[in-house]
Amino acid sequence: MAFFYIFLRQFYGAKDSVIGLLFFTSIYPIIFVDNFLAFYDKLSFVFFVLGFIFVVRKWYVPLAVLMPIAALNKETAIFLVLIYYLWSNQFWKSSLLLLEWCVVFFGLMHGMDIISSRNYMSYIASNLTLPLVYINVIIIFGVFWYLAVKHMKNTTQQLRKVSLVVPLFFIVHFIFAKINEVRVLLPLSLIIIPIGLEEFRNWREKNR
């Protein structure tokens, strides 16, 4: 929770950041619907938060150190590479981060036969047939889905570019994961909530 608050402070003052943190805390009961929050998921989210903070602060070396550790924990760390590229537009530095991810994923995970042991067709079938998938996707961020779309034009150019990760994130997880286990969507809170918080900043400025 503390890391998420620190992350929001990269964009907003204390009051708006607290609002974002309170909303993030409120979605935890939804996360536990029909699934559990495994330890590696908690670590994955911490790595996403830290990685995004490093991206915003332009701390490349800490991000490069974090990348193989995050990739070792969960393969979705590859989205940190995309976030870095969209935010910074640094092709070669992004390529080095991608190379780190590839070494871990294709070297270690493929060597352990983790990739071939997964039944991806069962994931797709499950995501197509379970109504809970779509219900959870809608309610996990609730009104912040609407607020993020509403304020997409008002947010920073970097956040607008990074928001391109959202549809790709869904496509990848639709194929390679069960979306009814909404814990896999937690990293999207790092995009949806900051953009949606523009509503509260605008409201405070209008009512000064």
Short mmCIF file of C-alpha atoms in Angstrom, two decimals:
data_model
loop_
_atom_site.label_atom_id
_atom_site.label_comp_id
_atom_site.label_asym_id
_atom_site.label_seq_id
_atom_site.Cartn_x
_atom_site.Cartn_y
_atom_site.Cartn_z
CA MET A 1 0.00 0.00 0.00
CA ALA A 2 2.81 2.39 0.88
CA PHE A 3 4.47 1.82 -2.50
CA PHE A 4 1.22 2.57 -4.30
CA TYR A 5 0.83 5.84 -2.39
CA ILE A 6 4.41 6.80 -3.26
CA PHE A 7 3.64 6.00 -6.88
CA LEU A 8 0.56 8.26 -6.92
CA ARG A 9 2.60 11.06 -5.37
CA GLN A 10 4.62 11.16 -8.59
CA PHE A 11 1.53 12.72 -10.21
CA TYR A 12 -0.64 14.20 -7.46
CA GLY A 13 -0.60 15.94 -4.11
CA ALA A 14 -1.23 14.18 -0.82
CA LYS A 15 -5.04 14.56 -0.81
CA ASP A 16 -5.61 13.17 -4.29
CA SER A 17 -3.09 10.40 -3.65
CA VAL A 18 -4.97 9.36 -0.50
CA ILE A 19 -8.21 9.18 -2.52
CA GLY A 20 -6.48 6.91 -5.04
CA LEU A 21 -5.05 4.77 -2.27
CA LEU A 22 -8.44 4.41 -0.57
CA PHE A 23 -10.02 3.31 -3.84
CA PHE A 24 -7.22 0.84 -4.45
CA THR A 25 -7.74 -0.59 -0.96
CA SER A 26 -11.48 -0.96 -1.64
CA ILE A 27 -10.94 -3.29 -4.61
CA TYR A 28 -9.22 -5.96 -2.51
CA PRO A 29 -12.50 -7.78 -1.67
CA ILE A 30 -13.12 -8.13 -5.42
CA ILE A 31 -9.68 -9.65 -5.90
CA PHE A 32 -10.60 -12.50 -3.58
CA VAL A 33 -13.76 -13.41 -5.52
CA ASP A 34 -13.37 -16.96 -6.83
CA ASN A 35 -9.59 -16.85 -6.41
CA PHE A 36 -6.77 -16.02 -4.06
CA LEU A 37 -3.85 -13.60 -4.04
CA ALA A 38 -0.76 -15.76 -4.31
CA PHE A 39 2.55 -14.55 -2.89
CA TYR A 40 4.10 -14.23 -6.34
CA ASP A 41 1.18 -11.98 -7.35
CA LYS A 42 1.92 -9.68 -4.43
CA LEU A 43 5.57 -9.58 -5.42
CA SER A 44 4.63 -8.98 -9.04
CA PHE A 45 2.54 -5.95 -8.12
CA VAL A 46 5.31 -4.55 -5.91
CA PHE A 47 7.74 -4.95 -8.81
CA PHE A 48 5.32 -3.18 -11.15
CA VAL A 49 4.91 -0.28 -8.73
CA LEU A 50 8.64 0.06 -8.12
CA GLY A 51 9.37 -0.30 -11.83
CA PHE A 52 6.86 2.37 -12.77
CA ILE A 53 8.30 4.72 -10.12
CA PHE A 54 11.76 4.15 -11.61
CA VAL A 55 10.35 4.90 -15.07
CA VAL A 56 8.74 8.16 -13.98
CA ARG A 57 11.83 9.25 -12.02
CA LYS A 58 14.09 8.29 -14.96
CA TRP A 59 16.09 5.88 -12.79
CA TYR A 60 17.23 3.48 -15.49
CA VAL A 61 19.88 1.58 -13.54
CA PRO A 62 17.52 0.54 -10.70
CA LEU A 63 14.98 -0.47 -13.35
CA ALA A 64 17.58 -2.58 -15.14
CA VAL A 65 18.48 -4.27 -11.85
CA LEU A 66 14.82 -4.88 -11.07
CA MET A 67 13.90 -6.35 -14.47
CA PRO A 68 15.47 -9.84 -14.21
CA ILE A 69 14.19 -10.21 -10.66
CA ALA A 70 10.66 -9.24 -11.73
CA ALA A 71 10.86 -11.55 -14.77
CA LEU A 72 12.00 -14.40 -12.57
CA ASN A 73 8.93 -13.88 -10.38
CA LYS A 74 6.40 -13.58 -13.23
CA GLU A 75 6.64 -13.27 -17.00
CA THR A 76 4.26 -10.29 -17.12
CA ALA A 77 7.26 -8.15 -16.16
CA ILE A 78 7.64 -7.72 -19.92
CA PHE A 79 5.00 -4.99 -19.69
CA LEU A 80 7.49 -2.91 -17.70
CA VAL A 81 9.64 -2.89 -20.83
CA LEU A 82 6.74 -1.56 -22.88
CA ILE A 83 5.85 1.01 -20.20
CA TYR A 84 9.44 2.24 -20.18
CA TYR A 85 9.55 2.55 -23.96
CA LEU A 86 6.21 4.37 -24.23
CA TRP A 87 7.15 6.72 -21.42
CA SER A 88 10.75 7.51 -22.41
CA ASN A 89 10.90 6.67 -26.12
CA GLN A 90 14.37 5.20 -25.49
CA PHE A 91 14.67 2.38 -28.01
CA TRP A 92 18.11 1.00 -27.16
CA LYS A 93 17.64 1.14 -23.41
CA SER A 94 14.28 -0.56 -23.84
CA SER A 95 15.95 -3.22 -25.98
CA LEU A 96 18.40 -3.97 -23.18
CA LEU A 97 15.52 -4.39 -20.74
CA LEU A 98 13.82 -6.71 -23.22
CA LEU A 99 17.02 -8.72 -23.57
CA GLU A 100 17.13 -9.16 -19.78
CA TRP A 101 13.55 -10.41 -19.81
CA CYS A 102 14.23 -12.82 -22.68
CA VAL A 103 17.24 -14.34 -20.93
CA VAL A 104 15.14 -15.13 -17.88
CA PHE A 105 11.95 -16.19 -19.67
CA PHE A 106 13.31 -18.24 -22.55
CA GLY A 107 16.40 -19.39 -20.72
CA LEU A 108 15.18 -20.37 -17.28
CA MET A 109 11.44 -20.87 -17.76
CA HIS A 110 11.72 -22.71 -21.07
CA GLY A 111 14.51 -24.81 -19.62
CA MET A 112 12.19 -25.81 -16.77
CA ASP A 113 9.47 -26.66 -19.34
CA ILE A 114 7.05 -24.19 -17.72
CA ILE A 115 5.87 -22.78 -21.05
CA SER A 116 4.91 -26.05 -22.74
CA SER A 117 3.18 -27.35 -19.61
CA ARG A 118 0.43 -24.74 -19.82
CA ASN A 119 -2.87 -25.42 -21.55
CA TYR A 120 -3.59 -22.10 -23.23
CA MET A 121 -6.71 -23.32 -25.02
CA SER A 122 -8.33 -24.02 -21.66
CA TYR A 123 -7.62 -20.42 -20.63
CA ILE A 124 -9.27 -19.06 -23.78
CA ALA A 125 -12.28 -21.35 -23.37
CA SER A 126 -12.66 -20.33 -19.74
CA ASN A 127 -12.45 -16.63 -20.55
CA LEU A 128 -15.03 -16.99 -23.32
CA THR A 129 -17.60 -18.91 -21.28
CA LEU A 130 -17.47 -17.61 -17.70
CA PRO A 131 -19.78 -14.61 -17.08
CA LEU A 132 -17.77 -13.87 -13.94
CA VAL A 133 -14.88 -12.84 -16.19
CA TYR A 134 -16.74 -9.84 -17.58
CA ILE A 135 -18.41 -8.93 -14.30
CA ASN A 136 -15.11 -8.84 -12.45
CA VAL A 137 -13.40 -6.85 -15.18
CA ILE A 138 -16.12 -4.18 -14.96
CA ILE A 139 -16.35 -3.91 -11.20
CA ILE A 140 -12.67 -4.17 -10.29
CA PHE A 141 -12.06 -0.52 -11.21
CA GLY A 142 -15.72 0.49 -11.23
CA VAL A 143 -16.24 4.19 -11.87
CA PHE A 144 -12.53 4.65 -12.54
CA TRP A 145 -12.97 2.96 -15.94
CA TYR A 146 -15.32 5.82 -16.85
CA LEU A 147 -13.14 8.49 -15.25
CA ALA A 148 -10.03 7.23 -17.04
CA VAL A 149 -11.78 7.44 -20.41
CA LYS A 150 -13.26 10.84 -19.55
CA HIS A 151 -9.92 12.38 -18.60
CA MET A 152 -7.72 10.67 -21.15
CA LYS A 153 -7.28 13.97 -23.00
CA ASN A 154 -6.54 15.89 -19.80
CA THR A 155 -3.82 13.65 -18.42
CA THR A 156 -0.12 13.87 -19.24
CA GLN A 157 1.13 12.82 -22.65
CA GLN A 158 3.21 10.05 -21.06
CA LEU A 159 0.22 8.51 -19.27
CA ARG A 160 -1.82 8.69 -22.49
CA LYS A 161 0.92 6.77 -24.29
CA VAL A 162 1.27 4.23 -21.49
CA SER A 163 -2.51 3.65 -21.56
CA LEU A 164 -1.90 1.74 -24.80
CA VAL A 165 -0.70 -1.06 -22.54
CA VAL A 166 -4.27 -1.65 -21.28
CA PRO A 167 -5.79 -3.34 -24.38
CA LEU A 168 -2.61 -5.33 -25.01
CA PHE A 169 -2.60 -6.43 -21.36
CA PHE A 170 -6.14 -7.76 -21.79
CA ILE A 171 -5.35 -9.59 -25.02
CA VAL A 172 -2.29 -11.31 -23.54
CA HIS A 173 -4.11 -12.32 -20.36
CA PHE A 174 -7.16 -13.48 -22.31
CA ILE A 175 -4.92 -16.03 -24.00
CA PHE A 176 -2.44 -16.88 -21.27
CA ALA A 177 -4.43 -16.53 -18.02
CA LYS A 178 -7.86 -16.81 -16.45
CA ILE A 179 -9.28 -13.30 -16.20
CA ASN A 180 -11.88 -14.35 -13.63
CA GLU A 181 -8.86 -14.41 -11.33
CA VAL A 182 -8.84 -10.62 -11.33
CA ARG A 183 -5.62 -10.39 -9.35
CA VAL A 184 -3.90 -10.56 -12.74
CA LEU A 185 -5.43 -7.15 -13.56
CA LEU A 186 -3.90 -5.37 -10.56
CA PRO A 187 -1.02 -3.81 -12.56
CA LEU A 188 -3.60 -1.89 -14.61
CA SER A 189 -4.41 0.12 -11.47
CA LEU A 190 -1.12 1.93 -12.11
CA ILE A 191 -2.66 3.37 -15.28
CA ILE A 192 -6.41 3.52 -14.64
CA ILE A 193 -6.32 5.15 -11.18
CA PRO A 194 -3.80 7.94 -11.94
CA ILE A 195 -5.74 9.00 -15.02
CA GLY A 196 -9.09 8.79 -13.24
CA LEU A 197 -7.82 10.91 -10.35
CA GLU A 198 -7.87 13.92 -12.68
CA GLU A 199 -11.57 14.14 -11.82
CA PHE A 200 -10.85 14.89 -8.17
CA ARG A 201 -8.04 17.35 -8.91
CA ASN A 202 -10.29 19.24 -11.33
CA TRP A 203 -13.13 19.26 -8.78
CA ARG A 204 -10.90 20.71 -6.07
CA GLU A 205 -9.56 23.40 -8.39
CA LYS A 206 -13.07 24.45 -9.41
CA ASN A 207 -14.23 24.68 -5.79
CA ARG A 208 -11.37 26.70 -4.33
#
